[in-house]
């Protein structure tokens, strides 16, 4: 079986990491998997770049300019929506022609257009599409943030100036997607049970095959190391409780840094002794911008790509906190748990599927900084951290192992090929 994994980026972003790990897992089980990307970032022989960086840039700019114009040239929601009006025709590539299965992941920002997706489906090859966010089931948005219009038809989009309208951009893109999906079948895979439930309520995906398979993680790489040695390597203090926050961009409002700041303020206010006992470590772009806004000593590590160093960052922490306002199944929580680090996050999306409340960490009430503070305090000052650590590692090993996830995908591939061949 030959599988072609399609993603915009090779390594940047959660979807890219998940797609890469899946490709590796498939190859380890005997499946011949390759990855086709717009942005090739390593010299891996199993990853193929689309080849034309200038054309890729043109596709990206064309779409962003079209979106910017619809936003009345405001950048507020510039990357919250995608319209897929520009992208590559991958059906002409050798990798596509040789593949038995086409496996789409995150394909936005100039990788694939709706026209390109239609060509893929018209090729007759079976298509599997892993949903890393809501975009495949909505008109234009990646995060619905409580909006339920996707259940009937996208319109009056809250991301558009003035709330859009009955026939706004989200409605027009919705109709284009609907026209494609009404004539072609795709096997959709949600990374979390939460997103699976959302997808099954989408009028856009009515009649499509939808199932749930979590992202995989390599527990041979992400595993517990000596905490003191990790801190020495990173230049972090040995005598403090370290609270870790990780995001591709630390200042991304949807990742909830403002709630972490408020939770730390409440922690120090109610437990003054913790001001000297605790510190915050931030891993991700723009981390230095938050340094003076936290009431605790902070250590901005910036954006790190070295996977071995990232593992050491997790191992240096006493608790990992991700107060996201919207999440599918965050890789960061999975990575922290694999390293034996208890996690704290809001009760939203797929986070409660990873964190078992007071067993592997603490699930705080949504958008509740006081409860988030309580979760951090509970892990650092009250819980049996060794028991939490052991339970977290066990959870990852049993639920998110590479081999187990790969076998579940192979079942989906076989079903998709049988559907194409026999029409069942």
Short mmCIF file of C-alpha atoms in Angstrom, two decimals:
data_model
loop_
_atom_site.label_atom_id
_atom_site.label_comp_id
_atom_site.label_asym_id
_atom_site.label_seq_id
_atom_site.Cartn_x
_atom_site.Cartn_y
_atom_site.Cartn_z
CA UNK A 1 0.00 0.00 0.00
CA UNK A 2 1.39 3.41 -1.01
CA UNK A 3 0.13 6.44 0.91
CA UNK A 4 0.78 10.08 0.02
CA UNK A 5 0.41 12.40 3.02
CA UNK A 6 -0.35 16.02 2.03
CA UNK A 7 0.33 18.96 4.36
CA UNK A 8 1.26 22.60 3.84
CA UNK A 9 4.38 22.41 6.02
CA UNK A 10 6.77 19.61 6.83
CA UNK A 11 7.53 20.53 10.45
CA UNK A 12 5.96 23.87 11.39
CA UNK A 13 2.71 23.67 13.38
CA UNK A 14 0.82 20.95 15.20
CA UNK A 15 -0.74 19.44 12.07
CA UNK A 16 2.66 19.17 10.40
CA UNK A 17 4.14 17.39 13.41
CA UNK A 18 1.18 15.00 13.60
CA UNK A 19 1.32 14.25 9.85
CA UNK A 20 5.07 13.65 10.03
CA UNK A 21 4.73 11.30 12.98
CA UNK A 22 1.98 9.38 11.23
CA UNK A 23 4.11 9.00 8.09
CA UNK A 24 6.94 7.58 10.20
CA UNK A 25 4.55 5.24 12.01
CA UNK A 26 3.10 3.97 8.72
CA UNK A 27 6.54 3.29 7.31
CA UNK A 28 7.45 1.38 10.49
CA UNK A 29 4.45 -0.91 9.93
CA UNK A 30 5.40 -1.74 6.34
CA UNK A 31 3.24 0.82 4.53
CA UNK A 32 5.09 2.87 1.91
CA UNK A 33 4.29 6.43 2.96
CA UNK A 34 5.60 9.70 1.58
CA UNK A 35 4.77 13.28 2.45
CA UNK A 36 4.17 16.07 -0.09
CA UNK A 37 4.50 19.61 1.29
CA UNK A 38 4.65 23.21 0.19
CA UNK A 39 7.37 24.02 2.75
CA UNK A 40 10.11 21.40 2.90
CA UNK A 41 12.31 22.01 5.93
CA UNK A 42 14.59 18.97 6.26
CA UNK A 43 16.58 16.65 4.00
CA UNK A 44 14.30 13.69 4.73
CA UNK A 45 14.03 11.43 1.66
CA UNK A 46 10.43 10.53 2.54
CA UNK A 47 9.31 14.18 2.30
CA UNK A 48 8.94 15.84 -1.10
CA UNK A 49 8.63 19.58 -1.62
CA UNK A 50 6.19 20.88 -4.22
CA UNK A 51 9.23 22.42 -5.92
CA UNK A 52 8.22 25.93 -6.98
CA UNK A 53 8.80 28.30 -4.06
CA UNK A 54 8.01 31.39 -6.15
CA UNK A 55 4.64 30.00 -7.24
CA UNK A 56 3.94 28.93 -3.64
CA UNK A 57 4.54 32.51 -2.53
CA UNK A 58 2.21 33.80 -5.24
CA UNK A 59 -0.56 31.40 -4.16
CA UNK A 60 -0.15 32.49 -0.54
CA UNK A 61 -0.20 36.21 -1.37
CA UNK A 62 -3.15 35.85 -3.73
CA UNK A 63 -5.29 34.22 -1.06
CA UNK A 64 -4.20 36.53 1.76
CA UNK A 65 -4.87 39.62 -0.33
CA UNK A 66 -8.34 38.34 -1.21
CA UNK A 67 -9.06 37.68 2.48
CA UNK A 68 -7.57 41.03 3.52
CA UNK A 69 -9.84 42.86 1.09
CA UNK A 70 -12.91 41.09 2.52
CA UNK A 71 -11.76 42.13 6.01
CA UNK A 72 -11.67 45.76 4.86
CA UNK A 73 -7.87 45.58 5.20
CA UNK A 74 -7.97 44.81 8.92
CA UNK A 75 -5.45 42.16 10.00
CA UNK A 76 -7.46 41.11 13.08
CA UNK A 77 -8.77 37.84 11.60
CA UNK A 78 -6.35 37.54 8.68
CA UNK A 79 -5.28 34.00 9.59
CA UNK A 80 -8.51 32.86 11.23
CA UNK A 81 -10.13 32.18 7.86
CA UNK A 82 -9.15 30.54 4.57
CA UNK A 83 -10.94 30.58 1.22
CA UNK A 84 -8.73 28.16 -0.80
CA UNK A 85 -8.86 30.25 -3.98
CA UNK A 86 -5.24 29.45 -4.91
CA UNK A 87 -3.05 26.35 -4.73
CA UNK A 88 -1.16 23.62 -6.55
CA UNK A 89 -2.46 20.90 -8.86
CA UNK A 90 -0.72 17.95 -7.20
CA UNK A 91 -2.38 15.38 -9.50
CA UNK A 92 0.42 15.99 -12.01
CA UNK A 93 3.18 14.95 -9.60
CA UNK A 94 4.80 11.53 -9.78
CA UNK A 95 4.14 10.99 -6.07
CA UNK A 96 0.40 11.47 -6.59
CA UNK A 97 0.26 9.18 -9.61
CA UNK A 98 2.10 6.39 -7.77
CA UNK A 99 -0.03 6.57 -4.61
CA UNK A 100 -2.87 4.20 -3.74
CA UNK A 101 -4.25 6.51 -1.03
CA UNK A 102 -4.26 10.31 -0.88
CA UNK A 103 -4.22 11.47 2.73
CA UNK A 104 -4.93 15.18 3.24
CA UNK A 105 -4.05 16.95 6.47
CA UNK A 106 -3.78 20.77 6.90
CA UNK A 107 -3.69 22.04 3.30
CA UNK A 108 -4.45 25.76 3.60
CA UNK A 109 -2.61 29.02 2.84
CA UNK A 110 -1.81 28.29 -0.78
CA UNK A 111 -1.16 24.53 -0.70
CA UNK A 112 -4.45 23.33 -2.19
CA UNK A 113 -7.31 25.30 -3.70
CA UNK A 114 -10.89 24.04 -3.82
CA UNK A 115 -10.30 23.49 -7.53
CA UNK A 116 -7.24 21.42 -6.68
CA UNK A 117 -9.19 19.35 -4.14
CA UNK A 118 -11.85 18.71 -6.77
CA UNK A 119 -9.17 17.45 -9.20
CA UNK A 120 -7.85 15.08 -6.54
CA UNK A 121 -11.33 13.65 -6.03
CA UNK A 122 -12.01 13.42 -9.76
CA UNK A 123 -8.83 11.35 -10.19
CA UNK A 124 -10.69 8.39 -8.73
CA UNK A 125 -8.10 7.75 -6.01
CA UNK A 126 -9.49 7.14 -2.49
CA UNK A 127 -9.08 10.19 -0.25
CA UNK A 128 -8.73 10.33 3.53
CA UNK A 129 -8.75 13.75 5.21
CA UNK A 130 -7.54 14.21 8.79
CA UNK A 131 -9.24 17.21 10.38
CA UNK A 132 -6.83 19.18 12.56
CA UNK A 133 -9.41 21.94 12.99
CA UNK A 134 -12.95 22.77 11.83
CA UNK A 135 -12.13 24.18 8.36
CA UNK A 136 -13.15 21.08 6.33
CA UNK A 137 -16.60 21.22 7.98
CA UNK A 138 -17.21 24.99 7.77
CA UNK A 139 -17.27 27.68 5.12
CA UNK A 140 -14.08 29.57 5.92
CA UNK A 141 -13.15 29.39 9.62
CA UNK A 142 -10.69 27.14 11.45
CA UNK A 143 -12.19 27.75 14.90
CA UNK A 144 -15.97 28.03 15.28
CA UNK A 145 -15.67 29.51 18.81
CA UNK A 146 -19.25 28.65 19.72
CA UNK A 147 -20.83 29.48 16.35
CA UNK A 148 -23.33 26.81 15.26
CA UNK A 149 -24.19 28.01 11.74
CA UNK A 150 -22.09 25.21 10.21
CA UNK A 151 -24.86 22.84 11.31
CA UNK A 152 -27.16 24.31 8.65
CA UNK A 153 -25.24 26.67 6.34
CA UNK A 154 -22.46 29.16 6.96
CA UNK A 155 -23.51 32.82 6.62
CA UNK A 156 -23.42 36.02 8.67
CA UNK A 157 -19.85 35.09 9.63
CA UNK A 158 -18.64 36.73 12.84
CA UNK A 159 -15.09 36.91 11.48
CA UNK A 160 -16.20 39.28 8.69
CA UNK A 161 -16.79 43.02 9.16
CA UNK A 162 -20.32 43.75 10.26
CA UNK A 163 -21.07 40.07 10.67
CA UNK A 164 -21.02 39.40 6.91
CA UNK A 165 -24.51 38.77 5.56
CA UNK A 166 -26.82 36.13 4.13
CA UNK A 167 -24.64 35.75 1.04
CA UNK A 168 -21.26 36.67 2.51
CA UNK A 169 -17.84 35.13 1.84
CA UNK A 170 -18.45 32.20 4.20
CA UNK A 171 -21.71 31.40 2.40
CA UNK A 172 -20.10 31.52 -1.04
CA UNK A 173 -17.19 29.25 -0.05
CA UNK A 174 -19.64 26.93 1.73
CA UNK A 175 -21.59 26.48 -1.52
CA UNK A 176 -18.40 25.66 -3.43
CA UNK A 177 -17.40 23.07 -0.85
CA UNK A 178 -20.91 21.62 -0.82
CA UNK A 179 -20.88 21.22 -4.60
CA UNK A 180 -17.62 19.26 -4.40
CA UNK A 181 -18.71 17.02 -1.53
CA UNK A 182 -22.14 16.25 -2.98
CA UNK A 183 -20.46 14.46 -5.87
CA UNK A 184 -17.50 12.82 -4.10
CA UNK A 185 -16.89 10.76 -0.99
CA UNK A 186 -14.09 11.43 1.49
CA UNK A 187 -13.17 9.45 4.59
CA UNK A 188 -12.83 12.14 7.25
CA UNK A 189 -10.84 11.46 10.42
CA UNK A 190 -11.11 13.77 13.43
CA UNK A 191 -8.21 13.76 15.90
CA UNK A 192 -10.56 14.04 18.89
CA UNK A 193 -13.97 12.68 19.79
CA UNK A 194 -15.06 16.27 20.34
CA UNK A 195 -14.23 17.28 16.76
CA UNK A 196 -15.77 14.07 15.45
CA UNK A 197 -19.03 15.07 17.14
CA UNK A 198 -18.83 18.56 15.68
CA UNK A 199 -18.08 17.24 12.19
CA UNK A 200 -21.03 14.86 12.28
CA UNK A 201 -23.32 17.84 12.94
CA UNK A 202 -22.01 19.78 9.93
CA UNK A 203 -24.49 20.03 7.08
CA UNK A 204 -21.48 20.28 4.77
CA UNK A 205 -20.32 16.75 5.67
CA UNK A 206 -23.74 15.14 5.65
CA UNK A 207 -23.42 11.63 4.17
CA UNK A 208 -19.63 11.51 4.46
CA UNK A 209 -17.70 8.87 6.42
CA UNK A 210 -16.44 10.38 9.68
CA UNK A 211 -14.44 8.62 12.39
CA UNK A 212 -11.96 9.48 15.15
CA UNK A 213 -8.28 8.52 15.42
CA UNK A 214 -5.93 10.47 17.73
CA UNK A 215 -2.58 11.90 16.70
CA UNK A 216 0.39 9.57 17.34
CA UNK A 217 3.50 10.25 19.40
CA UNK A 218 6.87 8.51 19.50
CA UNK A 219 7.38 7.55 23.14
CA UNK A 220 10.95 6.53 22.35
CA UNK A 221 11.66 10.22 21.79
CA UNK A 222 9.23 11.90 24.16
CA UNK A 223 9.99 10.26 27.51
CA UNK A 224 10.98 11.15 31.04
CA UNK A 225 14.57 12.26 31.68
CA UNK A 226 16.37 13.54 34.76
CA UNK A 227 14.79 16.88 35.73
CA UNK A 228 17.94 18.42 37.24
CA UNK A 229 20.03 17.54 34.19
CA UNK A 230 17.41 19.03 31.86
CA UNK A 231 17.42 22.29 33.82
CA UNK A 232 21.21 22.49 33.85
CA UNK A 233 21.30 22.04 30.08
CA UNK A 234 18.73 24.82 29.56
CA UNK A 235 20.12 27.19 32.19
CA UNK A 236 16.94 27.04 34.30
CA UNK A 237 16.87 27.28 38.12
CA UNK A 238 17.13 24.08 40.13
CA UNK A 239 15.37 25.46 43.21
CA UNK A 240 12.02 26.59 41.74
CA UNK A 241 8.77 24.95 40.69
CA UNK A 242 8.59 25.54 36.94
CA UNK A 243 5.30 26.21 35.13
CA UNK A 244 5.64 25.55 31.40
CA UNK A 245 3.64 27.14 28.57
CA UNK A 246 4.22 26.09 24.94
CA UNK A 247 2.77 27.51 21.74
CA UNK A 248 4.02 28.10 18.21
CA UNK A 249 3.29 31.79 18.92
CA UNK A 250 3.06 32.55 22.64
CA UNK A 251 1.02 35.72 22.03
CA UNK A 252 -1.72 33.87 20.10
CA UNK A 253 -4.87 34.93 21.97
CA UNK A 254 -6.55 31.58 21.37
CA UNK A 255 -3.81 29.80 23.36
CA UNK A 256 -4.93 31.67 26.48
CA UNK A 257 -1.78 33.36 27.76
CA UNK A 258 -3.93 36.13 29.30
CA UNK A 259 -5.61 33.49 31.48
CA UNK A 260 -2.24 32.13 32.58
CA UNK A 261 -1.11 35.65 33.51
CA UNK A 262 -4.26 36.15 35.58
CA UNK A 263 -3.98 32.70 37.18
CA UNK A 264 -0.39 33.47 38.21
CA UNK A 265 -1.50 36.83 39.64
CA UNK A 266 -4.15 35.08 41.75
CA UNK A 267 -1.63 32.43 42.80
CA UNK A 268 0.79 35.03 44.10
CA UNK A 269 -1.99 37.09 45.70
CA UNK A 270 -3.44 34.13 47.63
CA UNK A 271 -0.15 32.34 48.28
CA UNK A 272 2.60 35.02 48.51
CA UNK A 273 5.26 32.43 49.29
CA UNK A 274 4.89 31.05 45.77
CA UNK A 275 6.28 34.22 44.21
CA UNK A 276 9.78 33.11 45.12
CA UNK A 277 9.10 29.41 44.81
CA UNK A 278 7.71 29.37 41.24
CA UNK A 279 8.68 30.58 37.78
CA UNK A 280 7.18 30.41 34.28
CA UNK A 281 9.00 28.94 31.28
CA UNK A 282 7.68 29.92 27.84
CA UNK A 283 8.56 28.00 24.69
CA UNK A 284 7.54 29.54 21.37
CA UNK A 285 7.78 32.60 19.16
CA UNK A 286 7.33 36.08 20.70
CA UNK A 287 7.85 34.66 24.21
CA UNK A 288 10.03 37.62 25.15
CA UNK A 289 7.03 39.94 24.72
CA UNK A 290 5.36 38.37 27.76
CA UNK A 291 8.38 38.49 30.06
CA UNK A 292 7.39 41.64 31.97
CA UNK A 293 3.66 40.87 32.10
CA UNK A 294 3.87 37.89 34.45
CA UNK A 295 3.93 38.30 38.26
CA UNK A 296 6.46 35.45 38.47
CA UNK A 297 10.02 35.24 37.25
CA UNK A 298 9.89 34.13 33.63
CA UNK A 299 12.21 32.39 31.19
CA UNK A 300 11.36 32.99 27.50
CA UNK A 301 13.13 30.28 25.50
CA UNK A 302 11.90 31.45 22.09
CA UNK A 303 11.07 29.15 19.18
CA UNK A 304 12.99 25.87 19.23
CA UNK A 305 13.01 23.34 16.38
CA UNK A 306 15.48 20.82 17.84
CA UNK A 307 13.23 17.96 19.01
CA UNK A 308 15.77 16.71 21.54
CA UNK A 309 15.96 20.13 23.15
CA UNK A 310 12.15 20.38 23.21
CA UNK A 311 12.04 17.07 25.11
CA UNK A 312 14.45 18.54 27.67
CA UNK A 313 12.20 21.60 28.07
CA UNK A 314 9.27 19.37 28.98
CA UNK A 315 11.44 17.37 31.37
CA UNK A 316 12.53 20.55 33.14
CA UNK A 317 8.93 21.43 34.06
CA UNK A 318 6.87 20.56 37.13
CA UNK A 319 3.55 21.33 35.44
CA UNK A 320 2.48 22.09 31.87
CA UNK A 321 -0.34 24.62 31.44
CA UNK A 322 -2.33 25.15 28.22
CA UNK A 323 -5.36 27.42 28.82
CA UNK A 324 -6.48 27.32 25.17
CA UNK A 325 -9.87 28.74 24.24
CA UNK A 326 -10.31 26.22 21.42
CA UNK A 327 -8.41 22.98 20.82
CA UNK A 328 -8.70 19.74 18.89
CA UNK A 329 -6.21 17.30 20.45
CA UNK A 330 -3.10 19.37 21.25
CA UNK A 331 0.23 17.66 20.60
CA UNK A 332 1.82 19.73 23.37
CA UNK A 333 -0.26 18.11 26.12
CA UNK A 334 0.50 14.68 24.68
CA UNK A 335 4.22 15.49 24.56
CA UNK A 336 4.27 16.79 28.13
CA UNK A 337 2.40 13.73 29.42
CA UNK A 338 4.78 11.39 27.56
CA UNK A 339 7.60 13.07 29.49
CA UNK A 340 5.74 12.47 32.75
CA UNK A 341 4.67 16.08 33.28
CA UNK A 342 1.20 16.66 34.84
CA UNK A 343 -0.95 19.00 32.72
CA UNK A 344 -3.53 21.70 33.42
CA UNK A 345 -5.97 22.96 30.78
CA UNK A 346 -9.49 24.20 30.25
CA UNK A 347 -12.45 21.90 29.71
CA UNK A 348 -12.71 22.55 25.98
CA UNK A 349 -12.38 20.56 22.75
CA UNK A 350 -10.29 17.41 23.05
CA UNK A 351 -8.31 18.50 26.13
CA UNK A 352 -10.46 16.41 28.56
CA UNK A 353 -9.75 13.39 26.33
CA UNK A 354 -6.05 13.77 27.16
CA UNK A 355 -6.07 15.07 30.74
CA UNK A 356 -7.94 12.88 33.20
CA UNK A 357 -9.03 15.20 36.02
CA UNK A 358 -6.88 14.69 39.13
CA UNK A 359 -5.42 11.51 37.61
CA UNK A 360 -2.98 12.87 35.01
CA UNK A 361 -3.50 16.57 35.73
CA UNK A 362 -6.29 19.07 36.27
CA UNK A 363 -9.16 20.10 33.97
CA UNK A 364 -10.26 23.64 34.84
CA UNK A 365 -13.60 25.20 34.05
CA UNK A 366 -13.60 26.99 30.70
CA UNK A 367 -12.28 30.56 30.75
CA UNK A 368 -12.03 30.44 34.56
CA UNK A 369 -8.67 31.90 35.63
CA UNK A 370 -9.44 31.19 39.30
CA UNK A 371 -9.96 27.49 38.63
CA UNK A 372 -6.88 27.47 36.39
CA UNK A 373 -4.93 28.89 39.32
CA UNK A 374 -6.37 26.19 41.57
CA UNK A 375 -5.24 23.52 39.10
CA UNK A 376 -1.69 24.86 39.06
CA UNK A 377 -1.63 25.12 42.88
CA UNK A 378 -3.07 21.61 43.26
CA UNK A 379 -0.42 20.03 41.06
CA UNK A 380 2.48 21.95 42.61
CA UNK A 381 1.49 21.89 46.28
CA UNK A 382 -1.02 19.14 46.99
CA UNK A 383 -1.07 16.29 44.47
CA UNK A 384 1.07 13.16 44.43
CA UNK A 385 3.23 14.26 41.51
CA UNK A 386 4.90 10.88 41.06
CA UNK A 387 1.51 9.18 40.75
CA UNK A 388 0.34 11.86 38.27
CA UNK A 389 3.53 11.42 36.25
CA UNK A 390 3.18 7.64 36.06
CA UNK A 391 -0.50 7.88 35.10
CA UNK A 392 0.28 10.46 32.39
CA UNK A 393 2.92 8.27 30.77
CA UNK A 394 0.64 5.24 30.92
CA UNK A 395 -2.21 7.22 29.30
CA UNK A 396 0.00 8.20 26.36
CA UNK A 397 1.40 4.69 25.92
CA UNK A 398 -2.04 3.08 25.81
CA UNK A 399 -3.97 5.72 23.84
CA UNK A 400 -1.55 7.52 21.50
CA UNK A 401 1.21 5.09 20.55
CA UNK A 402 2.50 5.29 16.97
CA UNK A 403 1.89 1.62 16.20
CA UNK A 404 -1.69 1.67 17.50
CA UNK A 405 -2.59 4.82 15.58
CA UNK A 406 -0.98 3.53 12.38
CA UNK A 407 -3.01 0.31 12.52
CA UNK A 408 -6.24 2.29 12.92
CA UNK A 409 -5.38 4.36 9.85
CA UNK A 410 -4.58 1.24 7.84
CA UNK A 411 -8.12 0.03 8.59
CA UNK A 412 -9.49 3.33 7.24
CA UNK A 413 -7.30 3.07 4.12
CA UNK A 414 -8.52 -0.47 3.41
CA UNK A 415 -12.12 0.65 3.86
CA UNK A 416 -11.58 3.63 1.53
CA UNK A 417 -10.01 1.45 -1.17
CA UNK A 418 -12.81 -1.12 -0.90
CA UNK A 419 -15.37 1.67 -1.19
CA UNK A 420 -13.73 2.93 -4.39
CA UNK A 421 -13.31 -0.54 -5.86
CA UNK A 422 -16.65 -2.11 -4.95
CA UNK A 423 -18.75 0.97 -4.23
CA UNK A 424 -19.52 -0.24 -0.68
#
